[in-house]
mmCIF file of C-alpha atoms in Angstrom:
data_model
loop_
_atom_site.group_PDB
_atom_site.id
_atom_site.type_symbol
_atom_site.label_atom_id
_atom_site.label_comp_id
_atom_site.label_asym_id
_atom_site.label_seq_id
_atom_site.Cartn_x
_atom_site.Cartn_y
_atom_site.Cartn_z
ATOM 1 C CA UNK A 26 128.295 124.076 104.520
ATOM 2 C CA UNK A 27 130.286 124.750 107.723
ATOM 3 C CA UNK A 28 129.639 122.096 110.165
ATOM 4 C CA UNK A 29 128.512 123.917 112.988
ATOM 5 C CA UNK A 30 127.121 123.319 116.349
ATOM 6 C CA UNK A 31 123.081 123.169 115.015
ATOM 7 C CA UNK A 32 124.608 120.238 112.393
ATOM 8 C CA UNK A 33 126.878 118.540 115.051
ATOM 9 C CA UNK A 34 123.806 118.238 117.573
ATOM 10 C CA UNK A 35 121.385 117.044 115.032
ATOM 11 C CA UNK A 36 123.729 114.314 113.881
ATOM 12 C CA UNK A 37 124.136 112.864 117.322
ATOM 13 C CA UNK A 38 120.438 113.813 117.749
ATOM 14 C CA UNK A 39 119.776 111.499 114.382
ATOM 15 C CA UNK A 40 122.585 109.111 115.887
ATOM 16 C CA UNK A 41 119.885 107.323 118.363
ATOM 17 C CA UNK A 42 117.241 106.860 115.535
ATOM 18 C CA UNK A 43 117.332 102.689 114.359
ATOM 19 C CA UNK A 44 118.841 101.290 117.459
ATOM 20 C CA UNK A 45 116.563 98.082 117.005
ATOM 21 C CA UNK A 46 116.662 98.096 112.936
ATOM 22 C CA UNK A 47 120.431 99.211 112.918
ATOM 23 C CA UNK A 48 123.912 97.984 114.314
ATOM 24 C CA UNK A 49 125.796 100.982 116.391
ATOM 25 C CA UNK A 50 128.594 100.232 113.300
ATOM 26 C CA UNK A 51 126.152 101.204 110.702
ATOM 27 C CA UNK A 52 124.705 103.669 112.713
ATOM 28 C CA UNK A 53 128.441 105.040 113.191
ATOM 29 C CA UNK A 54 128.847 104.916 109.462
ATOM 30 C CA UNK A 55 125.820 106.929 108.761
ATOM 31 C CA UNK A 56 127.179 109.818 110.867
ATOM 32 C CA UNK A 57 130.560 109.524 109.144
ATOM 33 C CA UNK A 58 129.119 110.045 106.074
ATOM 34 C CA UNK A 59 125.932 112.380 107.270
ATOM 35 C CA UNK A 60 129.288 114.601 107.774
ATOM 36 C CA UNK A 61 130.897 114.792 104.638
ATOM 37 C CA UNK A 62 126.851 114.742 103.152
ATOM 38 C CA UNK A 63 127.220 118.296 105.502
ATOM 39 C CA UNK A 64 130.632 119.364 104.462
ATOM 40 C CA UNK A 65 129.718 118.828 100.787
ATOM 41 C CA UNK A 66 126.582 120.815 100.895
ATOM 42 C CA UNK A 67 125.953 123.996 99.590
ATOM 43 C CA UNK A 68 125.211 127.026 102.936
ATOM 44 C CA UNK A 69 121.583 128.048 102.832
ATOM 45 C CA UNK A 70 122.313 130.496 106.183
ATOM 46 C CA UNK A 71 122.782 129.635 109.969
ATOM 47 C CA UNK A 72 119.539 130.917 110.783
ATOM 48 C CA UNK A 73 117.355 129.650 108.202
ATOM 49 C CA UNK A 74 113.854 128.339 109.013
ATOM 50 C CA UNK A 75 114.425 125.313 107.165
ATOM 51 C CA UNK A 76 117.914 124.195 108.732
ATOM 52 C CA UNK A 77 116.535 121.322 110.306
ATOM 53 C CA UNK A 78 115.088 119.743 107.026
ATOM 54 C CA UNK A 79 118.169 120.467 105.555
ATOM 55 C CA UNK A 80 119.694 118.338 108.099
ATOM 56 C CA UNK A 81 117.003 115.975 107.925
ATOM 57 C CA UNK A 82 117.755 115.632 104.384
ATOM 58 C CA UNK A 83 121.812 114.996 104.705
ATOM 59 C CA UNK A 84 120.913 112.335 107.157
ATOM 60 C CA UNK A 85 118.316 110.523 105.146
ATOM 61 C CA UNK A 86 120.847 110.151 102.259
ATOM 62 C CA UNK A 87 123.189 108.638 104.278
ATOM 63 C CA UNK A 88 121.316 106.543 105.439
ATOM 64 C CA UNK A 89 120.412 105.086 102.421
ATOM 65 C CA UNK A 90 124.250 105.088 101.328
ATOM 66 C CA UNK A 91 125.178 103.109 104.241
ATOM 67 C CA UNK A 92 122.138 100.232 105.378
ATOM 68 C CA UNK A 93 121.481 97.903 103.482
ATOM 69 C CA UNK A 94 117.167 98.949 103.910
ATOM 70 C CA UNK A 95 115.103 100.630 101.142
ATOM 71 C CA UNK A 96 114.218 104.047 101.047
ATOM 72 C CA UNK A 97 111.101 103.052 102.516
ATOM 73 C CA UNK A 98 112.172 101.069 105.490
ATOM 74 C CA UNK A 99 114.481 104.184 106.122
ATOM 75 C CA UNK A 100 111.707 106.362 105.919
ATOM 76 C CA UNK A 101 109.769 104.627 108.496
ATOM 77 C CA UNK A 102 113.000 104.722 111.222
ATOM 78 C CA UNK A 103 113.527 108.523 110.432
ATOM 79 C CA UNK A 104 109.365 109.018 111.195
ATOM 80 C CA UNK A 105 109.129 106.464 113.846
ATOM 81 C CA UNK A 106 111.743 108.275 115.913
ATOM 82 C CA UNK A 107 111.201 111.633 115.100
ATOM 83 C CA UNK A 108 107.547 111.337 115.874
ATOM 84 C CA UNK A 109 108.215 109.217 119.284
ATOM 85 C CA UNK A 110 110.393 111.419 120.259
ATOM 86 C CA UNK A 111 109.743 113.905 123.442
ATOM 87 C CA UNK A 112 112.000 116.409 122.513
ATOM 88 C CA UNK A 113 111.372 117.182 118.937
ATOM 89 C CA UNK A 114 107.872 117.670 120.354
ATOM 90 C CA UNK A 115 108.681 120.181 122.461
ATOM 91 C CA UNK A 116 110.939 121.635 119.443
ATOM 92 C CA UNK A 117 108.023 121.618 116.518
ATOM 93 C CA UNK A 118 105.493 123.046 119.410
ATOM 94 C CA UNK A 119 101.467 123.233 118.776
ATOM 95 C CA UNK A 120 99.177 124.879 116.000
ATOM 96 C CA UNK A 121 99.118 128.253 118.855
ATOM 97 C CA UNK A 122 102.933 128.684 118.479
ATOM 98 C CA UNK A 123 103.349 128.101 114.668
ATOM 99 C CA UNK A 124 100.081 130.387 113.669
ATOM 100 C CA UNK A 125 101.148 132.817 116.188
ATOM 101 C CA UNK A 126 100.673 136.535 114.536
ATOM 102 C CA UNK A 127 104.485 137.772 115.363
ATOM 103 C CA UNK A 128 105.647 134.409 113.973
ATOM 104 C CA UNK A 129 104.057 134.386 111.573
ATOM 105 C CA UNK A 130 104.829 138.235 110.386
ATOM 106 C CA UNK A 131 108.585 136.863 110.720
ATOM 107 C CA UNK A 132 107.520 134.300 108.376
ATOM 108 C CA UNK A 133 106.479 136.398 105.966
ATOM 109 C CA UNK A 134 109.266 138.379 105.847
ATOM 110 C CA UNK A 135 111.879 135.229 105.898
ATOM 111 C CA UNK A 136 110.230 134.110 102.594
ATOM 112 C CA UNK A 137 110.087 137.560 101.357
ATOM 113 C CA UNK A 138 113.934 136.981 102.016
ATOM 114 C CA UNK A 139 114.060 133.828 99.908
ATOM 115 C CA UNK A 140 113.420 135.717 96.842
ATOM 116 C CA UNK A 141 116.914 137.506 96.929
ATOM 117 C CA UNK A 142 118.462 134.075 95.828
ATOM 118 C CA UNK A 143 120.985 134.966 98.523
ATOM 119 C CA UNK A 144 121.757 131.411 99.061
ATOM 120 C CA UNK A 145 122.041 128.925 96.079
ATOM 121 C CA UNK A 146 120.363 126.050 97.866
ATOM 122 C CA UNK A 147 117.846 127.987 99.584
ATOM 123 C CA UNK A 148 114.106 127.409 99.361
ATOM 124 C CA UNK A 149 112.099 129.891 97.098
ATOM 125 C CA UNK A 150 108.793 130.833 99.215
ATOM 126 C CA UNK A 151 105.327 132.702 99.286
ATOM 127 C CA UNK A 152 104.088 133.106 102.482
ATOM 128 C CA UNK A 153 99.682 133.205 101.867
ATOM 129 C CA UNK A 154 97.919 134.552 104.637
ATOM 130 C CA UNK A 155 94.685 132.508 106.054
ATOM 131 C CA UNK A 156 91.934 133.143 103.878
ATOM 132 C CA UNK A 157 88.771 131.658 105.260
ATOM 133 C CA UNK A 158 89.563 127.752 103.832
ATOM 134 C CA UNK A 159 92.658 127.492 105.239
ATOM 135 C CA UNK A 160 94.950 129.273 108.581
ATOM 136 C CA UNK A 161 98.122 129.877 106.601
ATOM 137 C CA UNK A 162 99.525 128.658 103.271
ATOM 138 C CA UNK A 163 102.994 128.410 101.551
ATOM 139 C CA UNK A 164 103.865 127.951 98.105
ATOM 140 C CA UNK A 165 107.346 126.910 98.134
ATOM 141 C CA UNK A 166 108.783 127.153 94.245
ATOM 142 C CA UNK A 167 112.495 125.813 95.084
ATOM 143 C CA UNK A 168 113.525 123.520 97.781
ATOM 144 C CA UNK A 169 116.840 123.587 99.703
ATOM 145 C CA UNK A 170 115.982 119.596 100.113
ATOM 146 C CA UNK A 171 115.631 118.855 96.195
ATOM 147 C CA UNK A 172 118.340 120.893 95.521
ATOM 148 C CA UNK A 173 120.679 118.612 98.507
ATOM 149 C CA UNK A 174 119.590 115.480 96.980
ATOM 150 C CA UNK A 175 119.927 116.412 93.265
ATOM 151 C CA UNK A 176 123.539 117.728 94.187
ATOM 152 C CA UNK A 177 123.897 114.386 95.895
ATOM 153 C CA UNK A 178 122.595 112.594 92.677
ATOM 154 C CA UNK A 179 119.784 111.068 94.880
ATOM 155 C CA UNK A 180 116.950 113.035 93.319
ATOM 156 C CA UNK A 181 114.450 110.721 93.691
ATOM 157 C CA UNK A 182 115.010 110.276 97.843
ATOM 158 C CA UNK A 183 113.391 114.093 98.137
ATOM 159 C CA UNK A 184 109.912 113.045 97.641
ATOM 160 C CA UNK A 185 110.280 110.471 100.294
ATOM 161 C CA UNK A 186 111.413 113.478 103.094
ATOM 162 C CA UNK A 187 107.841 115.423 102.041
ATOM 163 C CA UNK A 188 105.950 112.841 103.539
ATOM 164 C CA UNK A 189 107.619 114.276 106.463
ATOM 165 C CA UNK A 190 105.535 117.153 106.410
ATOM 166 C CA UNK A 191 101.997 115.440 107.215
ATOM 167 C CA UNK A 192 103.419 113.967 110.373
ATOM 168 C CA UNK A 193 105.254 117.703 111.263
ATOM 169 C CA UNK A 194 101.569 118.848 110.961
ATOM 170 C CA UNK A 195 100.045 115.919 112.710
ATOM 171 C CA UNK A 196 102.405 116.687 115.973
ATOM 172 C CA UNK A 197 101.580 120.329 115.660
ATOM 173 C CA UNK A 198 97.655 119.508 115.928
ATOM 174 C CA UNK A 199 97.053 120.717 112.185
ATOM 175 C CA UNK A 200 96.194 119.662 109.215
ATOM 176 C CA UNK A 201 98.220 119.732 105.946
ATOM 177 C CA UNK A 202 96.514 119.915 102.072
ATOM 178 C CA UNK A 203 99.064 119.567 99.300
ATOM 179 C CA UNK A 204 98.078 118.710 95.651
ATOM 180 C CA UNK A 205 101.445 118.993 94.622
ATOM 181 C CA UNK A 206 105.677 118.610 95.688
ATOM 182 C CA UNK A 207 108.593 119.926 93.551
ATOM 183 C CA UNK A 208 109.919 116.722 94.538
ATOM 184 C CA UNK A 209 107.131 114.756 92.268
ATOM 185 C CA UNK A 210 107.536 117.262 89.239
ATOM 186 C CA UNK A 211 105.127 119.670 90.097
ATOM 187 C CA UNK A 212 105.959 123.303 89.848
ATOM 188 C CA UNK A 213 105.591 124.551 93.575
ATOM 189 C CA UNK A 214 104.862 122.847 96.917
ATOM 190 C CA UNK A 215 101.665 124.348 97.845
ATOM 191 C CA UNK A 216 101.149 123.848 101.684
ATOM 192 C CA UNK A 217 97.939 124.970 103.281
ATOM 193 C CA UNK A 218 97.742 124.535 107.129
ATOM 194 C CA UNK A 219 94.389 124.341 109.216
ATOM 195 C CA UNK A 220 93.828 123.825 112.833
ATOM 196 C CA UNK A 221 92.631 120.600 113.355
ATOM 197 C CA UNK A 222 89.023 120.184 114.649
#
C-alpha cells in the first residue's frame, strides 16, 4: 500500500494516543513500524470507506509488536483516545450525517462495488436498507481488517478492533446489534444501526 498523505496523517494522528501509558521512544517505534505495517499491506483503494479502519488496524498491530502491554491494555489506549478525542468527533459526525439518504445511496453503491473483488484486501459488503427494526444494516462477508492481520500473522488481534465499532456507534448517537464478527469465526459481520432513543 502506497504510503500516502491519508496514512502519513493518521500515523502522526495515532502518534499522540498513550502519552501517559507510553514512552515518546516506544511511541516512536510504533510509528516506525505502523510504516512498514503500511508499506507491507495489500491497496484496498485511496478512497475507500473503510481506509481509516484499515489504518486503525496497521496501528493496532504495531502496537502490540512494540509495548510491552496486552492486547487488551492496547485496546483501551486506542479507544480511550479515539473516543476523547475532539476531532475524530467532528470526523465520525452524528446518526443525521451517517443515515443521510444521499450517503447512504453512495453507500449502497460502494458495497455494490465491493463485490467486483477489485481489491484483494477489500471488505465484501451488503448494504440492507432500514426495515422497520432497524435504520440501516450491513452484512460485511470479508474484512479488509482480518485480511491485514491474517497477512500480518496476528489473526487473532482483529476481533479486538470490532469492539471498535460499538464505541464508533456510541459517538454517532446510535446503536449497534451484532450477533456475529468474521473476526470470531462467524460467516459475515452483520451490523444493524438504530438511532438511539
Amino acid at each position: 500500500m502506497d504510503k500516502n498523505i491519508s496514512t502519513q496523517l493518521m500515523g502522526y494522528y495515532l502518534f499522540q494516543f498513550g502519552k501517559k501509558e507510553l514512552s515518546c521512544s516506544c511511541r516512536k517505534k510504533i510509528l516506525a513500524e505502523y510504516g512498514r505495517i503500511i508499506a507491507r499491506a495489500k491497496d484496498i483503494g485511496k478512497h475507500n470507506t473503510l481506509l481509516s479502519c484499515y489504518i486503525l488496524g496497521a496501528w493496532f498491530i504495531a502496537m502490540n509488536r512494540q509495548d510491552s502491554l496486552s492486547p487488551d491494555e492496547n485496546y483501551l489506549i486506542m479507544s480511550d483516545g479515539l473516543r476523547s478525542s475532539g476531532m475524530f468527533r467532528i470526523v465520525m459526525g452524528d446518526a443525521d450525517h451517517y443515515l443521510d439518504p444521499k450517503r447512504i445511496e453512495k453507500q449502497k453503491k460502494w458495497a455494490e462495488s465491493t463485490h467486483e473483488h477489485k481489491y484483494e484486501n477489500d471488505w465484501v459488503a451488503n448494504l440492507l436498507p432500514g426495515n422497520g427494526s432497524y435504520d440501516l444494516g450491513y452484512d460485511y462477508l470479508e474484512c479488509g481488517i482480518c485480511k491485514l492481520c491474517r497477512d500480518e500473522g496476528v489473526p487473532e488481534l482483529a476481533k479486538y478492533l470490532c469492539r471498535l465499532d460499538y464505541m464508533f456507534a456510541e459517538i454517532m448517537g446510535l446503536h449497534l446489534d451484532r450477533s456475529t464478527t468474521l473476526a470470531e469465526g462467524g460467516d459475515k459481520c452483520d451490523f444493524r444501526f438504530s438511532r438511539l432513543k
